[in-house]
Coordinates of C-alpha atoms in Angstrom, one line a residue:
M5 CA 0.0 0.0 0.0
S6 CA 1.6 3.2 -1.2
G7 CA 2.8 5.6 1.6
W8 CA 2.0 3.2 4.5
P9 CA 3.1 2.9 7.2
T10 CA 3.9 6.4 8.4
R11 CA 5.1 7.8 11.7
A12 CA 1.8 9.8 12.0
W13 CA -0.3 6.6 11.5
L14 CA 1.8 4.8 14.1
E15 CA 1.6 7.4 16.8
E16 CA -2.1 8.1 16.3
S17 CA -3.0 4.4 16.3
A18 CA -0.9 3.6 19.3
A19 CA -2.5 6.5 21.3
G20 CA -5.9 5.0 20.5
I21 CA -4.9 1.5 21.5
A22 CA -3.4 2.8 24.8
E23 CA -6.6 4.8 25.5
H24 CA -8.7 1.7 25.3
A25 CA -6.3 -0.8 26.7
E26 CA -6.7 0.0 30.4
R27 CA -10.4 -0.3 30.3
E28 CA -10.2 -3.5 28.3
L29 CA -7.6 -4.9 30.7
E30 CA -9.9 -4.1 33.6
A31 CA -12.7 -6.1 31.9
M32 CA -10.5 -9.1 31.2
V33 CA -8.8 -9.2 34.6
G34 CA -12.3 -9.0 36.1
I35 CA -12.9 -12.5 34.7
S36 CA -11.2 -15.3 36.7
S37 CA -9.9 -17.7 34.1
P38 CA -7.6 -20.3 35.8
S39 CA -6.2 -22.8 33.3
G40 CA -8.6 -25.7 32.9
D41 CA -11.7 -23.8 34.0
V42 CA -14.1 -24.0 31.1
Q43 CA -16.6 -21.4 32.2
G44 CA -13.9 -18.7 32.8
A45 CA -12.3 -19.5 29.4
D46 CA -15.6 -19.2 27.6
E47 CA -16.3 -15.9 29.3
M48 CA -12.9 -14.6 28.2
C49 CA -13.5 -15.8 24.7
A50 CA -16.8 -14.0 24.6
L51 CA -15.3 -10.8 25.8
V52 CA -12.4 -11.0 23.3
A53 CA -14.8 -11.7 20.5
A54 CA -16.9 -8.6 21.5
L55 CA -13.7 -6.4 21.4
L56 CA -12.7 -7.5 17.9
P57 CA -13.7 -5.7 14.7
A58 CA -17.2 -6.6 13.6
S59 CA -15.9 -8.1 10.4
A60 CA -13.7 -10.6 12.1
E61 CA -14.6 -14.3 11.5
I62 CA -14.7 -16.0 14.8
E63 CA -14.0 -19.8 15.2
R64 CA -13.6 -21.9 18.3
L65 CA -10.9 -24.6 17.8
E66 CA -10.4 -27.7 19.8
C67 CA -7.8 -27.0 22.5
S68 CA -4.5 -28.8 22.6
S69 CA -5.3 -30.0 26.1
P70 CA -8.2 -32.4 26.6
G71 CA -11.0 -31.1 28.9
H72 CA -10.2 -27.4 28.3
A73 CA -12.4 -24.9 26.6
R74 CA -12.0 -24.5 22.9
D75 CA -9.5 -21.9 21.8
L76 CA -10.4 -18.7 19.9
L77 CA -9.4 -18.0 16.3
A78 CA -10.3 -14.6 14.8
T79 CA -9.6 -13.9 11.1
M80 CA -9.6 -10.7 9.2
R81 CA -9.4 -10.9 5.4
G82 CA -8.0 -8.1 3.2
S83 CA -6.9 -7.4 -0.4
G84 CA -3.1 -7.4 0.3
T85 CA -0.6 -10.3 0.3
G86 CA 0.8 -10.6 3.8
R87 CA -0.4 -13.2 6.3
L88 CA 0.2 -12.3 10.0
L89 CA -0.6 -14.2 13.2
L90 CA -1.0 -12.5 16.5
L91 CA -0.7 -15.0 19.4
G92 CA -1.6 -15.1 23.1
H93 CA -3.3 -17.0 25.9
L94 CA -6.3 -16.3 28.1
D95 CA -5.7 -18.6 31.0
T96 CA -3.9 -17.7 34.2
V97 CA -2.3 -19.7 37.1
V98 CA -4.5 -18.1 39.8
A99 CA -7.3 -20.2 41.3
H100 CA -10.7 -18.6 41.8
A101 CA -10.2 -18.2 45.5
G102 CA -7.1 -16.1 44.9
H103 CA -8.4 -14.0 42.1
R104 CA -7.8 -10.3 42.2
S105 CA -9.6 -7.8 40.0
L106 CA -7.7 -5.0 38.5
E107 CA -6.9 -1.9 40.6
A108 CA -4.7 1.1 40.0
V109 CA -1.8 1.4 42.5
G110 CA 0.2 4.4 41.5
D111 CA 1.3 3.7 37.9
R112 CA 0.8 0.0 38.4
L113 CA -2.4 -1.8 37.2
V114 CA -2.5 -4.7 39.6
G115 CA -4.5 -7.8 39.1
S116 CA -4.5 -11.6 38.3
G117 CA -3.1 -12.3 34.9
A118 CA -2.5 -8.6 34.2
V119 CA 0.9 -9.0 32.6
D120 CA 0.7 -12.8 31.9
M121 CA -0.9 -12.1 29.7
K122 CA -4.2 -10.2 29.5
G123 CA -2.3 -7.0 29.0
G124 CA -0.8 -8.5 25.9
I125 CA -4.2 -9.6 24.7
A126 CA -5.4 -6.0 25.1
L127 CA -2.6 -4.7 22.9
A128 CA -3.2 -7.5 20.3
L129 CA -6.8 -6.5 20.1
G130 CA -5.8 -2.9 19.6
A131 CA -3.4 -3.9 16.8
M132 CA -6.2 -6.0 15.1
R133 CA -8.5 -3.0 15.1
A134 CA -5.9 -0.6 13.9
L135 CA -4.8 -2.9 11.0
A136 CA -8.4 -3.8 10.2
E137 CA -8.9 -0.2 8.9
L138 CA -6.2 -0.9 6.2
P139 CA -7.5 -4.0 4.5
S140 CA -5.1 -3.5 1.5
A141 CA -2.2 -4.0 3.9
F142 CA -2.8 -7.8 4.4
A143 CA -4.4 -10.9 3.0
E144 CA -5.0 -12.5 6.4
L145 CA -4.7 -11.0 9.8
V146 CA -5.3 -13.7 12.5
L147 CA -5.6 -13.7 16.3
L148 CA -5.1 -17.0 18.1
A149 CA -5.9 -17.0 21.8
V150 CA -5.5 -20.3 23.6
N151 CA -6.8 -21.5 26.9
D152 CA -4.2 -23.9 28.1
E153 CA -0.8 -22.3 27.9
E154 CA -0.1 -22.2 31.6
W155 CA -0.5 -25.9 32.4
R156 CA -0.2 -27.7 29.1
T157 CA 1.8 -30.9 29.3
G158 CA 1.2 -32.3 25.8
G159 CA 1.9 -30.9 22.3
F160 CA 0.6 -27.7 20.7
A161 CA -2.0 -28.6 18.1
H162 CA -2.2 -25.4 16.0
G163 CA 1.3 -24.8 14.6
P164 CA 1.0 -26.6 11.2
R165 CA -2.0 -24.6 10.1
F166 CA 0.1 -21.4 10.1
A167 CA 3.1 -22.8 8.3
A168 CA 2.4 -20.5 5.3
F169 CA 2.2 -17.3 7.3
D170 CA 4.8 -14.6 6.9
A171 CA 5.3 -13.9 10.6
C172 CA 4.0 -14.6 14.1
L173 CA 3.9 -12.0 16.8
C174 CA 3.3 -13.2 20.4
F175 CA 2.2 -10.7 23.0
E176 CA 3.8 -12.0 26.2
A177 CA 5.1 -9.3 28.5
G178 CA 7.4 -6.6 27.0
E179 CA 10.8 -5.5 28.3
T180 CA 13.5 -3.0 27.9
T181 CA 17.3 -3.3 27.9
E182 CA 19.5 -2.3 30.8
G183 CA 19.7 1.1 29.2
G184 CA 16.0 1.5 29.0
E185 CA 15.5 0.9 25.3
D186 CA 12.6 -1.2 24.0
A187 CA 13.2 -4.9 23.3
V188 CA 11.3 -7.9 22.0
V189 CA 12.1 -11.5 22.6
A190 CA 13.7 -13.6 19.8
R191 CA 15.3 -16.4 21.8
R192 CA 13.8 -18.7 24.4
K193 CA 15.1 -21.9 26.1
A194 CA 13.5 -25.3 25.6
A195 CA 11.6 -26.4 28.7
G196 CA 10.9 -29.8 30.1
T197 CA 9.2 -31.2 33.2
V198 CA 10.6 -34.5 34.6
R199 CA 8.3 -36.7 36.7
V200 CA 9.8 -39.5 38.8
I201 CA 7.5 -42.1 40.5
A202 CA 9.0 -44.2 43.3
H203 CA 7.7 -47.6 44.3
G204 CA 9.0 -48.8 47.7
L205 CA 7.7 -50.8 50.6
A206 CA 6.0 -49.7 53.7
A207 CA 7.1 -50.8 57.2
H208 CA 6.8 -49.5 60.8
S209 CA 9.4 -46.8 61.1
G210 CA 10.0 -47.5 64.8
A211 CA 9.7 -51.3 65.1
A212 CA 11.1 -52.5 61.8
P213 CA 12.3 -49.8 59.4
E214 CA 14.8 -52.2 57.9
R215 CA 11.9 -54.2 56.4
G216 CA 10.8 -51.2 54.3
R217 CA 12.1 -49.6 51.2
N218 CA 12.1 -45.9 51.6
A219 CA 10.7 -44.0 48.6
L220 CA 11.5 -40.6 50.1
L221 CA 15.2 -41.4 50.4
A222 CA 15.3 -42.8 46.9
L223 CA 13.7 -39.6 45.5
A224 CA 16.1 -37.5 47.5
E225 CA 19.0 -39.3 45.8
V226 CA 17.3 -38.7 42.4
A227 CA 16.9 -35.1 43.2
R228 CA 20.6 -34.9 44.0
R229 CA 21.5 -36.5 40.7
V230 CA 19.2 -34.2 38.7
A231 CA 20.6 -31.1 40.4
A232 CA 24.2 -32.3 39.7
G233 CA 23.4 -31.9 36.0
N234 CA 22.7 -28.2 36.4
D235 CA 25.1 -26.3 34.2
P236 CA 23.8 -22.9 33.2
A237 CA 27.3 -21.7 32.1
G238 CA 27.8 -24.7 29.8
A239 CA 27.3 -25.1 26.1
E240 CA 23.6 -25.9 26.4
R241 CA 23.0 -23.5 29.3
L242 CA 21.2 -26.3 31.0
T243 CA 19.3 -25.7 34.3
A244 CA 18.1 -28.7 36.2
V245 CA 16.1 -27.9 39.3
P246 CA 14.1 -30.3 41.6
T247 CA 10.9 -28.3 42.4
V248 CA 8.3 -30.6 44.0
V249 CA 8.5 -33.8 46.1
R250 CA 5.7 -35.8 47.7
A251 CA 6.1 -38.9 49.8
G252 CA 4.8 -40.6 52.9
E253 CA 1.4 -40.7 54.6
A254 CA 2.2 -41.0 58.3
F255 CA 5.0 -40.0 60.7
N256 CA 5.6 -43.6 61.8
V257 CA 5.6 -45.4 58.4
V258 CA 8.5 -45.9 56.0
P259 CA 7.2 -44.1 52.8
A260 CA 6.2 -46.7 50.3
A261 CA 5.5 -44.3 47.3
G262 CA 6.4 -40.9 46.2
E263 CA 6.8 -38.4 43.4
L264 CA 9.5 -36.0 42.4
V265 CA 9.1 -33.2 39.8
C266 CA 12.0 -31.3 38.3
D267 CA 12.1 -28.3 35.9
L268 CA 14.6 -28.4 33.0
R269 CA 15.6 -25.6 30.7
A270 CA 18.3 -25.6 28.0
D271 CA 18.9 -24.2 24.5
R272 CA 17.8 -27.6 23.0
L273 CA 15.4 -30.3 24.0
E274 CA 18.2 -32.9 23.3
A275 CA 20.2 -31.5 26.3
F276 CA 17.6 -33.1 28.7
E277 CA 18.6 -36.7 27.7
A278 CA 21.7 -36.6 29.9
V279 CA 19.5 -35.6 32.9
L280 CA 17.0 -38.4 32.2
G281 CA 19.9 -40.8 31.8
A282 CA 21.2 -40.0 35.3
V283 CA 18.0 -41.4 36.9
P284 CA 18.6 -45.0 37.8
A285 CA 16.0 -47.8 37.5
A286 CA 16.2 -48.3 41.3
V287 CA 17.8 -47.0 44.4
D288 CA 18.2 -49.3 47.4
G289 CA 15.4 -51.6 46.2
V290 CA 13.0 -48.7 45.4
E291 CA 11.9 -49.0 41.8
L292 CA 11.8 -45.7 39.8
E293 CA 9.8 -44.6 36.8
V294 CA 10.9 -41.5 35.0
E295 CA 9.0 -39.6 32.3
L296 CA 9.5 -36.2 30.5
V297 CA 5.9 -35.1 30.8
R298 CA 6.4 -31.7 29.1
R299 CA 8.5 -30.9 26.1
W300 CA 8.5 -27.2 24.9
P301 CA 11.0 -26.6 22.1
G302 CA 13.5 -23.7 22.2
M303 CA 13.3 -20.7 19.9
D304 CA 16.1 -18.7 18.3
T305 CA 14.9 -16.3 15.6
R306 CA 17.3 -13.5 16.3
E307 CA 19.0 -13.4 12.9
P308 CA 15.9 -13.1 10.7
V309 CA 14.0 -10.9 13.2
R310 CA 16.8 -8.4 13.4
G311 CA 17.1 -8.0 9.7
R312 CA 13.5 -8.3 8.5
L313 CA 11.5 -6.9 11.4
L314 CA 13.6 -4.8 13.8
A315 CA 15.5 -2.8 11.2
P316 CA 12.3 -1.5 9.4
A317 CA 10.5 -1.2 12.7
Q318 CA 13.3 1.0 14.2
A319 CA 13.1 3.3 11.2
L320 CA 9.4 3.7 11.7
L321 CA 9.6 4.2 15.4
G322 CA 12.5 6.6 15.2
R323 CA 14.2 4.8 18.2
S324 CA 16.1 1.7 18.9
L325 CA 14.5 -1.7 19.2
H326 CA 16.5 -4.7 20.4
A327 CA 16.2 -8.5 20.2
S328 CA 16.5 -10.1 23.6
E329 CA 16.2 -13.5 25.2
R330 CA 14.1 -14.9 28.0
G331 CA 14.3 -18.2 30.0
G332 CA 10.5 -18.8 30.4
A333 CA 8.5 -21.0 28.1
S334 CA 6.0 -19.5 25.6
D335 CA 3.7 -20.7 22.8
A336 CA 5.9 -18.6 20.5
S337 CA 8.5 -21.4 20.8
H338 CA 5.9 -23.8 19.3
L339 CA 5.0 -21.4 16.4
A340 CA 8.7 -20.8 15.7
Q341 CA 8.9 -24.4 14.5
H342 CA 6.5 -23.6 11.7
V343 CA 6.8 -19.8 11.2
G344 CA 10.5 -18.8 10.8
L345 CA 9.8 -15.1 11.5
T346 CA 8.4 -15.4 15.0
V347 CA 8.9 -12.8 17.7
D348 CA 7.7 -12.6 21.3
G349 CA 7.4 -10.0 24.0
L350 CA 5.1 -7.6 22.2
G351 CA 2.9 -7.0 25.3
P352 CA 3.1 -4.2 27.9
R353 CA 5.8 -4.1 30.5
G354 CA 5.1 -5.1 34.1
G355 CA 6.1 -7.7 36.6
R356 CA 5.5 -10.2 39.4
A357 CA 3.8 -12.7 37.1
H358 CA 2.2 -15.6 38.9
N359 CA 2.1 -13.5 42.1
P360 CA -0.8 -11.7 43.9
E361 CA 0.9 -8.4 43.1
E362 CA 1.2 -9.0 39.4
F363 CA 1.0 -5.8 37.5
V364 CA 1.2 -3.9 34.2
L365 CA 2.9 -0.5 34.0
R366 CA 0.3 2.0 32.8
E367 CA 3.0 4.2 31.2
S368 CA 4.2 1.3 29.0
L369 CA 0.9 0.8 27.2
R370 CA 1.4 3.5 24.5
P371 CA 5.2 2.8 23.7
R372 CA 4.6 -0.9 23.6
A373 CA 1.6 -0.4 21.3
E374 CA 3.9 1.6 19.1
V375 CA 6.4 -1.3 19.1
A376 CA 3.7 -3.9 18.3
L377 CA 2.4 -1.8 15.4
A378 CA 5.8 -1.1 14.0
V379 CA 6.8 -4.8 14.1
A380 CA 3.4 -5.8 12.6
A381 CA 3.8 -3.2 9.8
A382 CA 7.4 -4.4 9.1
A383 CA 6.1 -8.0 8.8
L384 CA 3.3 -7.0 6.4
A385 CA 5.4 -4.7 4.3
G386 CA 8.3 -7.2 4.1

């Protein structure tokens, strides 16, 4: 489209997005939507659909996780050539009992799921509306909002359908460099969750402890071995951290069964094999079952993102924009396996995710809307 995008369009559109984002964020955070709760997810999907342009085609797709509410897919069709996916999730980690509606505390907008990632959904909706006014700028403009990101243990079902798209923009929380300049996320570690089940033998811990096989002690040894694999400064930047252990039912009984959960992160999924291989089949007669119950691939799109997205986006913004990395998992990693030009961290800045004090910085809404629009425009013009 001749003459588009312009700095004036960017600034005017971002100001409009920021003006609406706070109210939309309040409405979204007002809905408690813990991962796996069908009613909360359906309410969130209904609200998101209401905030989309009237011409958007709305579908509900089967969720990647059984038993979850269907995901939301919104499609805008234009007369251009570019195909752009905007990505986010509607679920939170906060149970209904701990839910906190949005409230302003100074410059912080505090509430459950505010930064992870209902604030990002608000900016994605704003970007959809801004771009919808320019149908000659795209062939397809799609928003995918899933309902199982926080607790998904299986695969991600939707990646292949977007393999022909030009770019994917994920709206997880934004960030800045140490110098205060805007950044997006182009590199994430692979993530895995190891589950070890111990099968021992109960016995009276006072009268005959030697007759038992202690599942708790066996799991403690496994935890030690897993932690010994921790090597964040190594070639794979592997972190291996035991995080949950459960064993025993009574103070005077040798624990007959137990479970250990460990969190693994590395540049590649293949790095986890050494940790799994360190878990023996048995310890002191306690049989052990080990399983990698979650496998999230890593993502590294820094090279194409810098050249094809960030360079033109910086020119439009009139300020620097950097490619950064983050250790946490995101659905952007799944999409990056199918869409080579995938970038994350397009949401507002904030902090304390998964915490009762989770917040979005109000002052970040407009500059992060500018970043999102600039990157989207670069993807469509590219």
